[in-house]
Structure formats: structure tokens, C-alpha cells
mmCIF file of C-alpha atoms in Angstrom:
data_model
loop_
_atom_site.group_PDB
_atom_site.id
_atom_site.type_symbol
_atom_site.label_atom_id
_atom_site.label_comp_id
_atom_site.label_asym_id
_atom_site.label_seq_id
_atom_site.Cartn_x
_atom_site.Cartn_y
_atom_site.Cartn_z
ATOM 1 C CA UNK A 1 19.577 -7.185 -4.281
ATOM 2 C CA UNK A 2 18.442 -9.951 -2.199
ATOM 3 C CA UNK A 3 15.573 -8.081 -0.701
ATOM 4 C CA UNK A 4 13.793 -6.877 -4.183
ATOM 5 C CA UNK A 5 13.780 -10.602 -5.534
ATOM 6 C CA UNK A 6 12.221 -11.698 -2.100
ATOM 7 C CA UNK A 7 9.911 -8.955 -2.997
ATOM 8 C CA UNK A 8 9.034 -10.159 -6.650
ATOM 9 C CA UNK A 9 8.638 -13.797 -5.337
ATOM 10 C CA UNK A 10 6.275 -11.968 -2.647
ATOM 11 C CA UNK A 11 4.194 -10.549 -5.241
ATOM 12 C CA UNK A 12 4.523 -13.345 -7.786
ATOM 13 C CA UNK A 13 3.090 -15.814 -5.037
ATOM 14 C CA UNK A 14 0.297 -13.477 -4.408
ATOM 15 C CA UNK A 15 -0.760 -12.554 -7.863
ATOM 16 C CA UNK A 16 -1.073 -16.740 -8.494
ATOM 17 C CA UNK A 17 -3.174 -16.702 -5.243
ATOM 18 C CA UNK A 18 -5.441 -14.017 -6.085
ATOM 19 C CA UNK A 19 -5.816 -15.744 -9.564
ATOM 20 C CA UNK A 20 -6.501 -18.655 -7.944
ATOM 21 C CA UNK A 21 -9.189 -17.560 -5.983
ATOM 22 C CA UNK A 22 -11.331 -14.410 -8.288
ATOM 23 C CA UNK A 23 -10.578 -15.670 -11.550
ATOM 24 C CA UNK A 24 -13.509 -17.393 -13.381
ATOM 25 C CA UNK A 25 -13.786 -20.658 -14.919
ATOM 26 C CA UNK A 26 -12.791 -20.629 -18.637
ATOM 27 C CA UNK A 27 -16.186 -21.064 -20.611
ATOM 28 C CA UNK A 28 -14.345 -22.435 -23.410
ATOM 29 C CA UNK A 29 -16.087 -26.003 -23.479
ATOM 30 C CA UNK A 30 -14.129 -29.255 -24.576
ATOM 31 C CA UNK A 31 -16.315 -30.473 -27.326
ATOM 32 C CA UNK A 32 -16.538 -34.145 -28.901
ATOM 33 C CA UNK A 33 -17.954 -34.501 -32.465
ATOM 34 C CA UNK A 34 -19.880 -37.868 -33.235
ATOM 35 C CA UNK A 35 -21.724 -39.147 -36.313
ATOM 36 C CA UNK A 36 -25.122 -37.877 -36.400
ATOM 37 C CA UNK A 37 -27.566 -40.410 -34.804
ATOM 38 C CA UNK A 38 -31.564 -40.964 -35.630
ATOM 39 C CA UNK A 39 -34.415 -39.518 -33.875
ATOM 40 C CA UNK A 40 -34.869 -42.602 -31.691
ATOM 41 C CA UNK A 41 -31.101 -42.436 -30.440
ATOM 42 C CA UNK A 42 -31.610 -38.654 -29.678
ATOM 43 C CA UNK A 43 -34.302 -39.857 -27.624
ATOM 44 C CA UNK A 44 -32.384 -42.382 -25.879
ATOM 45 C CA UNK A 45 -29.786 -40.491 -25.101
ATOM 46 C CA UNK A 46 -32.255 -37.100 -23.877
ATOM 47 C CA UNK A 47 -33.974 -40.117 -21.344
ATOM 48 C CA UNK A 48 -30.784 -40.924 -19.672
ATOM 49 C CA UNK A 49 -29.669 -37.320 -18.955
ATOM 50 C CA UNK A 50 -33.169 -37.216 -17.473
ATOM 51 C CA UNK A 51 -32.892 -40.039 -15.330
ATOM 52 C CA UNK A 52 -29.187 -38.878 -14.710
ATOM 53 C CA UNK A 53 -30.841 -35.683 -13.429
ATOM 54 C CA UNK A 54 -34.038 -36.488 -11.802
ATOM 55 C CA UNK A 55 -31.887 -38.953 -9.772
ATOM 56 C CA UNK A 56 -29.640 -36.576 -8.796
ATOM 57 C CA UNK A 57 -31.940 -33.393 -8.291
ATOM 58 C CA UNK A 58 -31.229 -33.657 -4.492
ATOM 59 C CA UNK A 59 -27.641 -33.031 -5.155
ATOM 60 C CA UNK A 60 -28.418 -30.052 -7.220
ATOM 61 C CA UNK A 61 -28.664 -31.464 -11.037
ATOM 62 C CA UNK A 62 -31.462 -30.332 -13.003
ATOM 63 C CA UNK A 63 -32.040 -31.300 -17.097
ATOM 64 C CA UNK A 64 -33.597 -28.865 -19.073
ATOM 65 C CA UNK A 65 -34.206 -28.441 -22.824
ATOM 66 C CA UNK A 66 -33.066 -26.112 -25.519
ATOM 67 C CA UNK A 67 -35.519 -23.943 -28.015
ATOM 68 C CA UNK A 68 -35.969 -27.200 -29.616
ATOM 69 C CA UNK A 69 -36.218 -30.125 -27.568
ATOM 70 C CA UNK A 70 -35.502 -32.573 -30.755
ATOM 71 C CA UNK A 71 -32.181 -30.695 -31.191
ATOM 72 C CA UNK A 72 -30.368 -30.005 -28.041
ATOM 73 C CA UNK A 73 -30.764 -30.638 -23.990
ATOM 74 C CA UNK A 74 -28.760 -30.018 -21.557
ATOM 75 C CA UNK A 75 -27.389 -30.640 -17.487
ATOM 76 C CA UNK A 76 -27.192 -28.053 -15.332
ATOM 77 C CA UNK A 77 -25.150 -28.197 -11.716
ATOM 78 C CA UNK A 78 -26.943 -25.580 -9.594
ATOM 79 C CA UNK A 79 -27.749 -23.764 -12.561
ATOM 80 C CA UNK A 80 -24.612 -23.881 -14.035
ATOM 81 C CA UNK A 81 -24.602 -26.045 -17.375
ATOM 82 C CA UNK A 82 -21.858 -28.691 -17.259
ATOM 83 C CA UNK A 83 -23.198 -30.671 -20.132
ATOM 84 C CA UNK A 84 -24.556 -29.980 -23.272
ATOM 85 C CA UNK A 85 -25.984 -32.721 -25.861
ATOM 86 C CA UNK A 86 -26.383 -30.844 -29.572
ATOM 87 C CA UNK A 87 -28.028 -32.565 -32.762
ATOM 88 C CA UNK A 88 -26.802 -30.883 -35.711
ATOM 89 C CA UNK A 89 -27.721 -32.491 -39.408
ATOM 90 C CA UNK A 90 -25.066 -34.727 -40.027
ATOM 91 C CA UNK A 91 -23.360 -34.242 -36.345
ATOM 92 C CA UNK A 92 -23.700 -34.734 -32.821
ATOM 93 C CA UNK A 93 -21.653 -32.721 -30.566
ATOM 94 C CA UNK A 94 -21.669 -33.001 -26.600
ATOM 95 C CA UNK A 95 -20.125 -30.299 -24.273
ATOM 96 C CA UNK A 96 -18.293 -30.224 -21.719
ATOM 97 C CA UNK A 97 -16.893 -26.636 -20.057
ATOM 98 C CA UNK A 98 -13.718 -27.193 -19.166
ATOM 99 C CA UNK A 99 -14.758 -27.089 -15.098
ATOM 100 C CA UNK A 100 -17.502 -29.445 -15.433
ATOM 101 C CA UNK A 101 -15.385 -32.196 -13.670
ATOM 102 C CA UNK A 102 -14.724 -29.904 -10.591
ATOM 103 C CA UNK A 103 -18.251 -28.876 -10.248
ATOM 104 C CA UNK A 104 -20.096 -32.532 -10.779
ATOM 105 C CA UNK A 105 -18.140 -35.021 -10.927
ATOM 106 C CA UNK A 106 -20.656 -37.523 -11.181
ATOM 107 C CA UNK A 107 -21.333 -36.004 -15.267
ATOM 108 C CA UNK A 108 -18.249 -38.159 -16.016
ATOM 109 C CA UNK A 109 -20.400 -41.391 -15.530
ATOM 110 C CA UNK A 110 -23.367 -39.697 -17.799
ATOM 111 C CA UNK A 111 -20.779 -38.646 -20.581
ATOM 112 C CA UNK A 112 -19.483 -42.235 -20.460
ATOM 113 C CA UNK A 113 -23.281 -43.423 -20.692
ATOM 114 C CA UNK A 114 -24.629 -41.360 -23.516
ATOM 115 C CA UNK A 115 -20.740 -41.713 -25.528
ATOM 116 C CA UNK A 116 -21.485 -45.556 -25.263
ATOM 117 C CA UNK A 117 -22.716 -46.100 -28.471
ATOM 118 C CA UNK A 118 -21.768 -43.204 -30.439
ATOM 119 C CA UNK A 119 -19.491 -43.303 -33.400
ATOM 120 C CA UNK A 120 -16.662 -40.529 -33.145
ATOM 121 C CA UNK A 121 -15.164 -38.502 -35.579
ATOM 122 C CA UNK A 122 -11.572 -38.632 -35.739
ATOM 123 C CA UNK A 123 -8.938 -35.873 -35.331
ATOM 124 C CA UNK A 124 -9.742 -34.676 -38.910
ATOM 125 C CA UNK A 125 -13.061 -34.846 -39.639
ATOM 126 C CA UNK A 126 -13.633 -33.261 -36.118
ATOM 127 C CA UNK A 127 -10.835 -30.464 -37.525
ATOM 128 C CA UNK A 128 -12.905 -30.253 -40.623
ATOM 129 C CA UNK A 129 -16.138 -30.049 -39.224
ATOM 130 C CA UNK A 130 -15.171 -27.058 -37.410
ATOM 131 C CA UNK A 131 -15.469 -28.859 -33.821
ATOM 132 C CA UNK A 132 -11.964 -27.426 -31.628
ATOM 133 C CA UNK A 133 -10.705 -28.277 -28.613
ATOM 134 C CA UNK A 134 -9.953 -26.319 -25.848
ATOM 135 C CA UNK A 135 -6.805 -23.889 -26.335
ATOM 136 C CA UNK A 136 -3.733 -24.239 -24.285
ATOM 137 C CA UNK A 137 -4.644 -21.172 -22.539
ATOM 138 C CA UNK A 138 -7.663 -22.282 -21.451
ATOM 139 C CA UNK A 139 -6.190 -25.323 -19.706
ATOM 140 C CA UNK A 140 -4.106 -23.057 -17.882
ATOM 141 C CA UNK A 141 -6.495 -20.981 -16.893
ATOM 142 C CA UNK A 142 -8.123 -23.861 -15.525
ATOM 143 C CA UNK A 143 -5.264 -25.269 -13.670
ATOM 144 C CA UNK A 144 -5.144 -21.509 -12.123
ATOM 145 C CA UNK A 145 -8.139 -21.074 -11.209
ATOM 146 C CA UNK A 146 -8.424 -23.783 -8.438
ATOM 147 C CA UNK A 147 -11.809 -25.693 -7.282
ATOM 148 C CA UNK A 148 -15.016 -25.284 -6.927
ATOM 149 C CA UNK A 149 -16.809 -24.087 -3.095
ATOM 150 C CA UNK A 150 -18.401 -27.154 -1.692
ATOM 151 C CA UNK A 151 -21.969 -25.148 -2.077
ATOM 152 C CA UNK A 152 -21.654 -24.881 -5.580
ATOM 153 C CA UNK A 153 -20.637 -28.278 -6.017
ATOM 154 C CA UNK A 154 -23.323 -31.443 -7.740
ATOM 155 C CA UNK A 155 -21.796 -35.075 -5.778
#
């Protein structure tokens, strides 16, 4: 009896391993809903994440623009987005995936910048706009699936 729960904790300790080493990033991005903002603060805020980037293209960020460049941008860490900026008509929505943190840090300090003078929706109106958070799940998965290698990492 003793040996076959040695063996499940064997196997259990393995299978969290192998999760936590093959399985993928969720893609499930956390997502915060703000008023909708004016052409000239959509501008602002695209010219910081291209500063943001263009300062940091050594460390691997690059900006690039959506289909329409009046209506959404976004950052990219080794050509993996990690934030994206949206204009919608009466909304403004900025993405984050969930492993944007482990993969560029530094994206914290350009969320902070462009959230600055943004008015958020609360709980509800974010609810009844349609805007949802990560699941439960995906956090999990997240916890799971352990860092990011150094090379594919933006400092």
C-alpha cells in the first residue's frame, strides 16, 4: 500500500513538472475598460507606447499598429504582443495577456503611464459592457505554467 501512493505522488509530481514546463501561456488577456477618450488623447497615449518601445527596441520591444492606426496599437515583446491599446466608440480597453508581466516586465511602468489619466469603469459598467476578466482557470494555468526563458524575455 505504501509503495502505490509513493507511486501516485511520483507521477503527480511529474505531471505538475511537465505542465510546468510544455504547457503554453493562457491567451486569455486581463482587460481594463475606461471611458472613451478624444482623438488627441488616443494620440497621446499611441506616442508614449512609441517612445516606450523605440526606447526599449534593444531589449526586444517593438510598437506596431492595428488595421487602423486611429483605433488600436499595440507592444510586442519579441514578437509576442503583451499590450494592446483598443479605441472602441464609447470605450477604451487596454490588454494585458495574462503572462505579459513574466515576459516584460518593464510594460507595468507603460500600463501605469498610459492608465494615468484615464477614467475607469467600475465593476458594473465593465460587467455590462461586456469587458471580463480573466477566469479562475486561467490564473491557474498561469501559476502552472512557470516563467518565461531568459531569450524570450523584454528587461
Amino acid at each position: 500500500m505504501k509503495v502505490h501512493h509513493r507511486v501516485m505522488w511520483v507521477l503527480f509530481l511529474a505531471l505538475v513538472v511537465a505542465a510546468r514546463i510544455y504547457w503554453p501561456e493562457p491567451e486569455e488577456p486581463e482587460i481594463l475598460a475606461y471611458r472613451g477618450v478624444s482623438d488627441e488623447a488616443f494620440s497621446t497615449l499611441r506616442r508614449h507606447a512609441l517612445r516606450f518601445a523605440e526606447a526599449r527596441a534593444r531589449d526586444g520591444f517593438e510598437f506596431t499598429d492595428g488595421p487602423n492606426a486611429a483605433s488600436f496599437f499595440q507592444v510586442r515583446c519579441r514578437g509576442v504582443p503583451v499590450l494592446y491599446v483598443e479605441r472602441q466608440q464609447f470605450l477604451l480597453l487596454i490588454r494585458l495577456p495574462l503572462g505579459a508581466g513574466r515576459r516584460a516586465p518593464a510594460i507595468f511602468y507603460l500600463q501605469a503611464t498610459l492608465e494615468w489619466p484615464l477614467h475607469p469603469l467600475n465593476h458594473l459598467e465593465q460587467f455590462l459592457a461586456g469587458v471580463q476578466e480573466p477566469t479562475v482557470q486561467d490564473r491557474l494555468l498561469l501559476m502552472v505554467a512557470g516563467g518565461v526563458p531568459e531569450e524570450e524575455r523584454c528587461e
